[in-house]
Amino acid sequence: MGACVEILDAGKTYRSARGPVTALTGVALAVQEGEFLSLLGPSGCGKSTLLRCIAGLNQVSEGSIRIRDMEVRRPAEGLGMVFQRDVLLDWRSIRDNVLLAAEFQGLRRRDFVERAQALLARFGLGEFADRNPWELSGGMRQRAAICRALLCEPQILLMDEPFGALDAMTRDDLNVELARIQQDGGRTVVFVTHSIAEAVYLSDRVAVMSPGPGRVVEVFDIDLPRPRPLSIRETPEFARHVGAIRGLFSRLGIVKE
Ligand code: ADP
Ligand code: MG
């Protein structure tokens, strides 16, 4: 299969009151159709910037980004996005927050009500559809945000540290569910994280970014078999992948040995 997302020598410089800030420089990367790729790097290396540029919410200042051979100038169709904070509207019920995805795309809400309910049920929120976001825990809110991103069956899912604010057990649950969803739907996922273990568990490939201004330093193939039970994290193969990436982090001065 061919490339789904192509990043060609992309750079991004923000203009700010304190002068220009170069967030990305010379980023080159291709994400294949149906692939789960993680962008892994330290805080401030430009991960969110790169994801927003792929999403068409931000423009690169050098080079280009293409989705299925079309240059990205605005959000592409068939794209779902999950942000680090769940960004739910407090005055809408959980169901109505999920249905927002259809409304934004100008689609008929009633065509999606059933699917919204099915998604909420799948994520253990079936009984909470009529509640408001503030009645739910952080993990439940983030599940609702994922349901919203999946509502219109996006072929490409962009996720910016979606589990960063969750406790370890909730994070494990959602990692398993996300792996399942990606496999079932044959979706392409670009996933941002700064957790090496999370990236290894979820990904087909892990692109490691250097400290800012960010660029992709090395891409690691994670050839662990799927489906992956959580216990795979205790195997020597898993530890070998984590070790290889940590070694690079150490050479980049991101972590100390
Ligand atoms: P990450 O997601 O890896 O933590 P970001 O993409 O958020 O990194 O930020 C990369 C760099 O760009 C940082 O130095 C940050 O301060 C800067 N930056 C991000 N957004 C803006 C903005 N809107 N204006 C100015 N600088 C920004
Ligand atoms: Mg970020």
PDB file of C-alpha atoms and ligand atoms in Angstrom:
ATOM      1  CA  MET A   1       0.000   0.000   0.000  1.00  0.00           C
ATOM      2  CA  GLY A   2       1.113   3.554  -0.685  1.00  0.00           C
ATOM      3  CA  ALA A   3       1.751   6.552   1.480  1.00  0.00           C
ATOM      4  CA  CYS A   4      -1.270   8.076   3.165  1.00  0.00           C
ATOM      5  CA  VAL A   5       0.445  11.094   4.696  1.00  0.00           C
ATOM      6  CA  GLU A   6       3.667  12.485   3.240  1.00  0.00           C
ATOM      7  CA  ILE A   7       5.702  15.110   4.991  1.00  0.00           C
ATOM      8  CA  LEU A   8       8.247  16.616   2.637  1.00  0.00           C
ATOM      9  CA  ASP A   9      11.051  18.637   4.179  1.00  0.00           C
ATOM     10  CA  ALA A  10       8.559  20.499   6.333  1.00  0.00           C
ATOM     11  CA  GLY A  11       9.457  23.428   8.567  1.00  0.00           C
ATOM     12  CA  LYS A  12       7.387  25.644  10.780  1.00  0.00           C
ATOM     13  CA  THR A  13       8.351  28.973  12.274  1.00  0.00           C
ATOM     14  CA  TYR A  14       5.887  30.811  14.488  1.00  0.00           C
ATOM     15  CA  ARG A  15       5.918  34.564  14.650  1.00  0.00           C
ATOM     16  CA  SER A  16       5.508  35.630  18.238  1.00  0.00           C
ATOM     17  CA  ALA A  17       5.759  38.890  20.142  1.00  0.00           C
ATOM     18  CA  ARG A  18       9.228  37.815  21.321  1.00  0.00           C
ATOM     19  CA  GLY A  19      10.420  37.082  17.792  1.00  0.00           C
ATOM     20  CA  PRO A  20      10.320  34.009  15.557  1.00  0.00           C
ATOM     21  CA  VAL A  21      10.181  30.507  17.079  1.00  0.00           C
ATOM     22  CA  THR A  22      11.243  27.637  14.862  1.00  0.00           C
ATOM     23  CA  ALA A  23       9.225  24.622  15.994  1.00  0.00           C
ATOM     24  CA  LEU A  24      10.049  22.234  13.133  1.00  0.00           C
ATOM     25  CA  THR A  25      12.835  22.014  10.614  1.00  0.00           C
ATOM     26  CA  GLY A  26      13.443  19.612   7.742  1.00  0.00           C
ATOM     27  CA  VAL A  27      10.858  17.034   8.793  1.00  0.00           C
ATOM     28  CA  ALA A  28      10.628  14.149   6.347  1.00  0.00           C
ATOM     29  CA  LEU A  29       8.290  11.231   6.962  1.00  0.00           C
ATOM     30  CA  ALA A  30       5.754   9.087   5.148  1.00  0.00           C
ATOM     31  CA  VAL A  31       2.899   7.328   6.929  1.00  0.00           C
ATOM     32  CA  GLN A  32       1.606   4.284   5.073  1.00  0.00           C
ATOM     33  CA  GLU A  33      -2.089   3.454   4.568  1.00  0.00           C
ATOM     34  CA  GLY A  34      -3.427   1.453   7.511  1.00  0.00           C
ATOM     35  CA  GLU A  35      -0.318   2.077   9.579  1.00  0.00           C
ATOM     36  CA  PHE A  36      -0.166   3.023  13.250  1.00  0.00           C
ATOM     37  CA  LEU A  37       2.671   5.515  13.547  1.00  0.00           C
ATOM     38  CA  SER A  38       3.709   7.309  16.716  1.00  0.00           C
ATOM     39  CA  LEU A  39       5.530  10.608  16.903  1.00  0.00           C
ATOM     40  CA  LEU A  40       7.674  10.383  20.005  1.00  0.00           C
ATOM     41  CA  GLY A  41       9.755  13.167  21.464  1.00  0.00           C
ATOM     42  CA  PRO A  42      10.337  15.411  24.459  1.00  0.00           C
ATOM     43  CA  SER A  43       8.040  18.233  25.431  1.00  0.00           C
ATOM     44  CA  GLY A  44       8.401  21.252  23.154  1.00  0.00           C
ATOM     45  CA  CYS A  45       9.950  19.363  20.205  1.00  0.00           C
ATOM     46  CA  GLY A  46       7.078  20.266  17.901  1.00  0.00           C
ATOM     47  CA  LYS A  47       4.880  17.155  18.029  1.00  0.00           C
ATOM     48  CA  SER A  48       1.627  19.089  18.382  1.00  0.00           C
ATOM     49  CA  THR A  49       2.746  21.543  15.737  1.00  0.00           C
ATOM     50  CA  LEU A  50       3.416  18.732  13.282  1.00  0.00           C
ATOM     51  CA  LEU A  51       0.088  17.040  14.023  1.00  0.00           C
ATOM     52  CA  ARG A  52      -1.814  20.308  13.601  1.00  0.00           C
ATOM     53  CA  CYS A  53      -0.072  20.862  10.275  1.00  0.00           C
ATOM     54  CA  ILE A  54      -1.105  17.360   9.141  1.00  0.00           C
ATOM     55  CA  ALA A  55      -4.645  18.150  10.313  1.00  0.00           C
ATOM     56  CA  GLY A  56      -4.677  21.339   8.252  1.00  0.00           C
ATOM     57  CA  LEU A  57      -5.305  23.418  11.385  1.00  0.00           C
ATOM     58  CA  ASN A  58      -1.925  25.066  10.914  1.00  0.00           C
ATOM     59  CA  GLN A  59       0.261  25.689   7.871  1.00  0.00           C
ATOM     60  CA  VAL A  60       3.885  24.683   7.414  1.00  0.00           C
ATOM     61  CA  SER A  61       6.204  27.572   6.552  1.00  0.00           C
ATOM     62  CA  GLU A  62       8.586  25.409   4.495  1.00  0.00           C
ATOM     63  CA  GLY A  63       8.180  22.230   2.495  1.00  0.00           C
ATOM     64  CA  SER A  64       4.802  20.584   2.238  1.00  0.00           C
ATOM     65  CA  ILE A  65       2.443  17.971   3.635  1.00  0.00           C
ATOM     66  CA  ARG A  66       0.332  15.784   1.387  1.00  0.00           C
ATOM     67  CA  ILE A  67      -2.557  13.510   2.272  1.00  0.00           C
ATOM     68  CA  ARG A  68      -3.284  10.961  -0.428  1.00  0.00           C
ATOM     69  CA  ASP A  69      -1.435  13.095  -2.969  1.00  0.00           C
ATOM     70  CA  MET A  70      -3.325  16.275  -2.132  1.00  0.00           C
ATOM     71  CA  GLU A  71      -1.453  19.154  -0.568  1.00  0.00           C
ATOM     72  CA  VAL A  72      -2.936  19.990   2.839  1.00  0.00           C
ATOM     73  CA  ARG A  73      -4.327  23.522   2.957  1.00  0.00           C
ATOM     74  CA  ARG A  74      -7.338  22.986   5.203  1.00  0.00           C
ATOM     75  CA  PRO A  75      -8.643  20.013   7.194  1.00  0.00           C
ATOM     76  CA  ALA A  76      -8.940  17.064   4.813  1.00  0.00           C
ATOM     77  CA  GLU A  77     -12.116  15.030   4.594  1.00  0.00           C
ATOM     78  CA  GLY A  78     -12.214  11.734   6.436  1.00  0.00           C
ATOM     79  CA  LEU A  79     -10.006  12.960   9.254  1.00  0.00           C
ATOM     80  CA  GLY A  80     -10.660  12.546  12.976  1.00  0.00           C
ATOM     81  CA  MET A  81      -8.714  14.338  15.673  1.00  0.00           C
ATOM     82  CA  VAL A  82      -8.365  13.822  19.425  1.00  0.00           C
ATOM     83  CA  PHE A  83      -6.651  16.508  21.475  1.00  0.00           C
ATOM     84  CA  GLN A  84      -4.704  16.213  24.704  1.00  0.00           C
ATOM     85  CA  ARG A  85      -7.520  17.880  26.602  1.00  0.00           C
ATOM     86  CA  ASP A  86     -10.882  16.376  25.815  1.00  0.00           C
ATOM     87  CA  VAL A  87     -12.455  19.646  24.601  1.00  0.00           C
ATOM     88  CA  LEU A  88     -16.066  18.738  25.330  1.00  0.00           C
ATOM     89  CA  LEU A  89     -18.784  21.386  25.460  1.00  0.00           C
ATOM     90  CA  ASP A  90     -20.084  21.491  29.024  1.00  0.00           C
ATOM     91  CA  TRP A  91     -23.607  22.547  28.105  1.00  0.00           C
ATOM     92  CA  ARG A  92     -24.167  19.608  25.775  1.00  0.00           C
ATOM     93  CA  SER A  93     -24.892  16.025  26.790  1.00  0.00           C
ATOM     94  CA  ILE A  94     -22.247  13.396  26.050  1.00  0.00           C
ATOM     95  CA  ARG A  95     -24.358  12.168  23.118  1.00  0.00           C
ATOM     96  CA  ASP A  96     -24.627  15.675  21.697  1.00  0.00           C
ATOM     97  CA  ASN A  97     -20.897  16.187  22.102  1.00  0.00           C
ATOM     98  CA  VAL A  98     -20.276  13.078  20.025  1.00  0.00           C
ATOM     99  CA  LEU A  99     -22.815  14.165  17.401  1.00  0.00           C
ATOM    100  CA  LEU A 100     -20.991  17.474  17.056  1.00  0.00           C
ATOM    101  CA  ALA A 101     -18.626  15.732  14.624  1.00  0.00           C
ATOM    102  CA  ALA A 102     -21.482  15.188  12.161  1.00  0.00           C
ATOM    103  CA  GLU A 103     -22.848  18.697  12.658  1.00  0.00           C
ATOM    104  CA  PHE A 104     -19.429  20.214  11.929  1.00  0.00           C
ATOM    105  CA  GLN A 105     -19.304  18.375   8.632  1.00  0.00           C
ATOM    106  CA  GLY A 106     -22.796  19.528   7.704  1.00  0.00           C
ATOM    107  CA  LEU A 107     -24.129  15.977   7.879  1.00  0.00           C
ATOM    108  CA  ARG A 108     -27.586  15.068   9.133  1.00  0.00           C
ATOM    109  CA  ARG A 109     -27.492  14.506  12.841  1.00  0.00           C
ATOM    110  CA  ARG A 110     -30.245  11.897  12.849  1.00  0.00           C
ATOM    111  CA  ASP A 111     -28.216   9.684  10.487  1.00  0.00           C
ATOM    112  CA  PHE A 112     -25.585   9.364  13.184  1.00  0.00           C
ATOM    113  CA  VAL A 113     -27.609   8.984  16.391  1.00  0.00           C
ATOM    114  CA  GLU A 114     -27.512   5.195  16.297  1.00  0.00           C
ATOM    115  CA  ARG A 115     -23.803   5.056  15.570  1.00  0.00           C
ATOM    116  CA  ALA A 116     -23.106   7.539  18.362  1.00  0.00           C
ATOM    117  CA  GLN A 117     -24.947   5.295  20.805  1.00  0.00           C
ATOM    118  CA  ALA A 118     -23.119   2.186  19.564  1.00  0.00           C
ATOM    119  CA  LEU A 119     -19.750   3.896  19.935  1.00  0.00           C
ATOM    120  CA  LEU A 120     -20.577   5.122  23.423  1.00  0.00           C
ATOM    121  CA  ALA A 121     -21.626   1.579  24.378  1.00  0.00           C
ATOM    122  CA  ARG A 122     -18.393   0.178  22.987  1.00  0.00           C
ATOM    123  CA  PHE A 123     -16.435   2.570  25.155  1.00  0.00           C
ATOM    124  CA  GLY A 124     -18.457   1.757  28.279  1.00  0.00           C
ATOM    125  CA  LEU A 125     -20.419   5.003  28.179  1.00  0.00           C
ATOM    126  CA  GLY A 126     -23.766   3.650  26.984  1.00  0.00           C
ATOM    127  CA  GLU A 127     -25.504   4.683  30.185  1.00  0.00           C
ATOM    128  CA  PHE A 128     -23.934   8.105  30.280  1.00  0.00           C
ATOM    129  CA  ALA A 129     -25.159   9.449  26.948  1.00  0.00           C
ATOM    130  CA  ASP A 130     -27.586  11.866  28.585  1.00  0.00           C
ATOM    131  CA  ARG A 131     -25.148  13.136  31.187  1.00  0.00           C
ATOM    132  CA  ASN A 132     -23.137  16.304  30.907  1.00  0.00           C
ATOM    133  CA  PRO A 133     -19.339  16.247  30.647  1.00  0.00           C
ATOM    134  CA  TRP A 134     -18.812  17.599  34.164  1.00  0.00           C
ATOM    135  CA  GLU A 135     -20.565  14.544  35.585  1.00  0.00           C
ATOM    136  CA  LEU A 136     -17.904  12.220  34.143  1.00  0.00           C
ATOM    137  CA  SER A 137     -14.374  11.294  35.193  1.00  0.00           C
ATOM    138  CA  GLY A 138     -11.345  12.340  33.112  1.00  0.00           C
ATOM    139  CA  GLY A 139     -11.068   8.893  31.543  1.00  0.00           C
ATOM    140  CA  MET A 140     -14.751   8.869  30.602  1.00  0.00           C
ATOM    141  CA  ARG A 141     -14.502  12.330  29.072  1.00  0.00           C
ATOM    142  CA  GLN A 142     -11.544  11.292  26.977  1.00  0.00           C
ATOM    143  CA  ARG A 143     -13.445   8.191  25.839  1.00  0.00           C
ATOM    144  CA  ALA A 144     -16.284  10.473  24.730  1.00  0.00           C
ATOM    145  CA  ALA A 145     -13.813  12.621  22.784  1.00  0.00           C
ATOM    146  CA  ILE A 146     -12.545   9.487  21.030  1.00  0.00           C
ATOM    147  CA  CYS A 147     -16.136   8.473  20.173  1.00  0.00           C
ATOM    148  CA  ARG A 148     -16.614  11.919  18.643  1.00  0.00           C
ATOM    149  CA  ALA A 149     -13.470  11.555  16.550  1.00  0.00           C
ATOM    150  CA  LEU A 150     -14.659   8.149  15.316  1.00  0.00           C
ATOM    151  CA  LEU A 151     -18.282   9.138  14.620  1.00  0.00           C
ATOM    152  CA  CYS A 152     -17.922   9.877  10.914  1.00  0.00           C
ATOM    153  CA  GLU A 153     -15.712   6.823  10.376  1.00  0.00           C
ATOM    154  CA  PRO A 154     -12.501   8.683   9.627  1.00  0.00           C
ATOM    155  CA  GLN A 155      -9.923   6.774   7.646  1.00  0.00           C
ATOM    156  CA  ILE A 156      -7.195   8.852   9.251  1.00  0.00           C
ATOM    157  CA  LEU A 157      -7.087   9.415  12.988  1.00  0.00           C
ATOM    158  CA  LEU A 158      -4.774  12.027  14.495  1.00  0.00           C
ATOM    159  CA  MET A 159      -4.267  11.858  18.256  1.00  0.00           C
ATOM    160  CA  ASP A 160      -2.279  14.346  20.325  1.00  0.00           C
ATOM    161  CA  GLU A 161      -1.247  12.752  23.644  1.00  0.00           C
ATOM    162  CA  PRO A 162      -4.843  11.631  24.164  1.00  0.00           C
ATOM    163  CA  PHE A 163      -4.082   9.624  27.297  1.00  0.00           C
ATOM    164  CA  GLY A 164      -1.494  11.923  28.869  1.00  0.00           C
ATOM    165  CA  ALA A 165      -3.752  13.122  31.666  1.00  0.00           C
ATOM    166  CA  LEU A 166      -5.155   9.706  32.632  1.00  0.00           C
ATOM    167  CA  ASP A 167      -4.220   7.338  35.442  1.00  0.00           C
ATOM    168  CA  ALA A 168      -2.158   4.288  34.470  1.00  0.00           C
ATOM    169  CA  MET A 169      -5.005   1.765  34.586  1.00  0.00           C
ATOM    170  CA  THR A 170      -7.384   3.827  32.478  1.00  0.00           C
ATOM    171  CA  ARG A 171      -4.549   4.458  30.079  1.00  0.00           C
ATOM    172  CA  ASP A 172      -3.907   0.709  29.708  1.00  0.00           C
ATOM    173  CA  ASP A 173      -7.606   0.066  28.992  1.00  0.00           C
ATOM    174  CA  LEU A 174      -7.732   2.746  26.342  1.00  0.00           C
ATOM    175  CA  ASN A 175      -4.476   1.574  24.748  1.00  0.00           C
ATOM    176  CA  VAL A 176      -5.990  -1.878  24.270  1.00  0.00           C
ATOM    177  CA  GLU A 177      -9.245  -0.464  22.907  1.00  0.00           C
ATOM    178  CA  LEU A 178      -7.427   1.879  20.526  1.00  0.00           C
ATOM    179  CA  ALA A 179      -5.274  -0.954  19.144  1.00  0.00           C
ATOM    180  CA  ARG A 180      -8.431  -2.971  18.532  1.00  0.00           C
ATOM    181  CA  ILE A 181     -10.231  -0.124  16.806  1.00  0.00           C
ATOM    182  CA  GLN A 182      -7.317   0.615  14.530  1.00  0.00           C
ATOM    183  CA  GLN A 183      -6.987  -3.045  13.546  1.00  0.00           C
ATOM    184  CA  ASP A 184     -10.732  -3.498  12.944  1.00  0.00           C
ATOM    185  CA  GLY A 185     -11.128  -0.411  10.833  1.00  0.00           C
ATOM    186  CA  GLY A 186      -7.860  -0.636   8.901  1.00  0.00           C
ATOM    187  CA  ARG A 187      -7.356   2.986   9.842  1.00  0.00           C
ATOM    188  CA  THR A 188      -4.245   5.061   9.548  1.00  0.00           C
ATOM    189  CA  VAL A 189      -3.332   6.530  12.933  1.00  0.00           C
ATOM    190  CA  VAL A 190      -0.764   9.206  13.717  1.00  0.00           C
ATOM    191  CA  PHE A 191      -0.356   9.197  17.477  1.00  0.00           C
ATOM    192  CA  VAL A 192       1.638  11.704  19.523  1.00  0.00           C
ATOM    193  CA  THR A 193       3.134  10.663  22.839  1.00  0.00           C
ATOM    194  CA  HIS A 194       6.163  11.178  25.011  1.00  0.00           C
ATOM    195  CA  SER A 195       5.889   7.693  26.537  1.00  0.00           C
ATOM    196  CA  ILE A 196       8.303   5.214  24.944  1.00  0.00           C
ATOM    197  CA  ALA A 197       6.350   2.191  26.259  1.00  0.00           C
ATOM    198  CA  GLU A 198       3.034   3.514  24.962  1.00  0.00           C
ATOM    199  CA  ALA A 199       4.534   4.178  21.537  1.00  0.00           C
ATOM    200  CA  VAL A 200       6.058   0.694  21.338  1.00  0.00           C
ATOM    201  CA  TYR A 201       2.869  -1.030  22.510  1.00  0.00           C
ATOM    202  CA  LEU A 202       0.631   0.711  19.979  1.00  0.00           C
ATOM    203  CA  SER A 203       2.743   1.285  16.913  1.00  0.00           C
ATOM    204  CA  ASP A 204       3.860  -0.340  13.709  1.00  0.00           C
ATOM    205  CA  ARG A 205       6.564   2.328  13.547  1.00  0.00           C
ATOM    206  CA  VAL A 206       7.825   4.962  15.964  1.00  0.00           C
ATOM    207  CA  ALA A 207       9.299   8.203  14.620  1.00  0.00           C
ATOM    208  CA  VAL A 208      11.591   9.779  17.206  1.00  0.00           C
ATOM    209  CA  MET A 209      11.912  13.562  17.106  1.00  0.00           C
ATOM    210  CA  SER A 210      14.852  15.605  18.347  1.00  0.00           C
ATOM    211  CA  PRO A 211      14.503  18.369  20.934  1.00  0.00           C
ATOM    212  CA  GLY A 212      13.279  21.607  19.327  1.00  0.00           C
ATOM    213  CA  PRO A 213      13.431  22.667  16.609  1.00  0.00           C
ATOM    214  CA  GLY A 214      12.050  19.215  15.933  1.00  0.00           C
ATOM    215  CA  ARG A 215      12.962  16.909  13.130  1.00  0.00           C
ATOM    216  CA  VAL A 216      12.554  13.160  12.716  1.00  0.00           C
ATOM    217  CA  VAL A 217      15.857  11.634  13.760  1.00  0.00           C
ATOM    218  CA  GLU A 218      15.097   7.943  13.348  1.00  0.00           C
ATOM    219  CA  VAL A 219      12.147   5.673  12.623  1.00  0.00           C
ATOM    220  CA  PHE A 220      11.909   2.359  14.487  1.00  0.00           C
ATOM    221  CA  ASP A 221      10.027  -0.669  13.149  1.00  0.00           C
ATOM    222  CA  ILE A 222       8.027  -2.392  15.878  1.00  0.00           C
ATOM    223  CA  ASP A 223       7.574  -5.890  14.524  1.00  0.00           C
ATOM    224  CA  LEU A 224       5.724  -7.298  17.539  1.00  0.00           C
ATOM    225  CA  PRO A 225       2.841  -9.611  16.554  1.00  0.00           C
ATOM    226  CA  ARG A 226      -0.772  -8.410  16.778  1.00  0.00           C
ATOM    227  CA  PRO A 227      -3.116  -8.519  18.566  1.00  0.00           C
ATOM    228  CA  ARG A 228      -0.926  -7.453  21.458  1.00  0.00           C
ATOM    229  CA  PRO A 229      -2.029  -8.378  24.969  1.00  0.00           C
ATOM    230  CA  LEU A 230      -0.855  -5.926  27.631  1.00  0.00           C
ATOM    231  CA  SER A 231       1.425  -8.671  28.948  1.00  0.00           C
ATOM    232  CA  ILE A 232       3.541  -8.269  25.804  1.00  0.00           C
ATOM    233  CA  ARG A 233       5.115  -5.381  27.700  1.00  0.00           C
ATOM    234  CA  GLU A 234       6.854  -7.911  29.938  1.00  0.00           C
ATOM    235  CA  THR A 235       8.535  -9.795  27.080  1.00  0.00           C
ATOM    236  CA  PRO A 236      12.219  -9.456  26.130  1.00  0.00           C
ATOM    237  CA  GLU A 237      11.252  -8.384  22.580  1.00  0.00           C
ATOM    238  CA  PHE A 238       9.251  -5.483  23.965  1.00  0.00           C
ATOM    239  CA  ALA A 239      12.116  -4.516  26.269  1.00  0.00           C
ATOM    240  CA  ARG A 240      14.500  -4.645  23.304  1.00  0.00           C
ATOM    241  CA  HIS A 241      12.429  -2.071  21.371  1.00  0.00           C
ATOM    242  CA  VAL A 242      12.102   0.170  24.413  1.00  0.00           C
ATOM    243  CA  GLY A 243      15.837  -0.130  25.028  1.00  0.00           C
ATOM    244  CA  ALA A 244      16.739   0.784  21.457  1.00  0.00           C
ATOM    245  CA  ILE A 245      14.602   3.924  21.570  1.00  0.00           C
ATOM    246  CA  ARG A 246      15.850   4.854  25.025  1.00  0.00           C
ATOM    247  CA  GLY A 247      19.395   4.524  23.702  1.00  0.00           C
ATOM    248  CA  LEU A 248      18.641   7.098  21.033  1.00  0.00           C
ATOM    249  CA  PHE A 249      16.985   9.382  23.621  1.00  0.00           C
ATOM    250  CA  SER A 250      20.170   9.128  25.629  1.00  0.00           C
ATOM    251  CA  ARG A 251      22.371   9.996  22.625  1.00  0.00           C
ATOM    252  CA  LEU A 252      20.110  12.977  21.946  1.00  0.00           C
ATOM    253  CA  GLY A 253      20.528  14.074  25.554  1.00  0.00           C
ATOM    254  CA  ILE A 254      16.808  13.661  26.279  1.00  0.00           C
ATOM    255  CA  VAL A 255      17.311  11.099  29.069  1.00  0.00           C
ATOM    256  CA  LYS A 256      20.362  10.186  31.104  1.00  0.00           C
ATOM    257  CA  GLU A 257      21.496   6.570  31.215  1.00  0.00           C
TER     258      GLU A 257
HETATM  259  P1  ADP B   1       5.187  19.579  21.715  1.00  0.00           P
HETATM  260  O1  ADP B   1       3.789  19.257  21.311  1.00  0.00           O
HETATM  261  O2  ADP B   1       6.195  18.588  21.218  1.00  0.00           O
HETATM  262  O3  ADP B   1       5.328  19.777  23.183  1.00  0.00           O
HETATM  263  P2  ADP B   1       4.691  22.121  20.378  1.00  0.00           P
HETATM  264  O4  ADP B   1       4.405  21.795  18.956  1.00  0.00           O
HETATM  265  O5  ADP B   1       3.548  22.429  21.253  1.00  0.00           O
HETATM  266  O6  ADP B   1       5.612  20.962  21.015  1.00  0.00           O
HETATM  267  O7  ADP B   1       5.682  23.382  20.437  1.00  0.00           O
HETATM  268  C1  ADP B   1       6.909  23.424  19.737  1.00  0.00           C
HETATM  269  C2  ADP B   1       7.561  24.785  19.926  1.00  0.00           C
HETATM  270  O8  ADP B   1       6.792  25.772  19.268  1.00  0.00           O
HETATM  271  C3  ADP B   1       7.697  25.214  21.367  1.00  0.00           C
HETATM  272  O9  ADP B   1       8.887  25.932  21.503  1.00  0.00           O
HETATM  273  C4  ADP B   1       6.497  26.134  21.552  1.00  0.00           C
HETATM  274  O10 ADP B   1       6.752  27.097  22.558  1.00  0.00           O
HETATM  275  C5  ADP B   1       6.372  26.761  20.182  1.00  0.00           C
HETATM  276  N1  ADP B   1       4.978  27.126  19.857  1.00  0.00           N
HETATM  277  C6  ADP B   1       3.931  26.276  19.769  1.00  0.00           C
HETATM  278  N2  ADP B   1       2.811  26.918  19.394  1.00  0.00           N
HETATM  279  C7  ADP B   1       3.162  28.224  19.246  1.00  0.00           C
HETATM  280  C8  ADP B   1       2.471  29.415  18.870  1.00  0.00           C
HETATM  281  N3  ADP B   1       1.154  29.381  18.541  1.00  0.00           N
HETATM  282  N4  ADP B   1       3.164  30.573  18.829  1.00  0.00           N
HETATM  283  C9  ADP B   1       4.467  30.611  19.135  1.00  0.00           C
HETATM  284  N5  ADP B   1       5.189  29.526  19.481  1.00  0.00           N
HETATM  285  C10 ADP B   1       4.553  28.350  19.543  1.00  0.00           C
HETATM  286 MG    MG B   2       2.074  18.886  22.460  1.00  0.00          MG
END
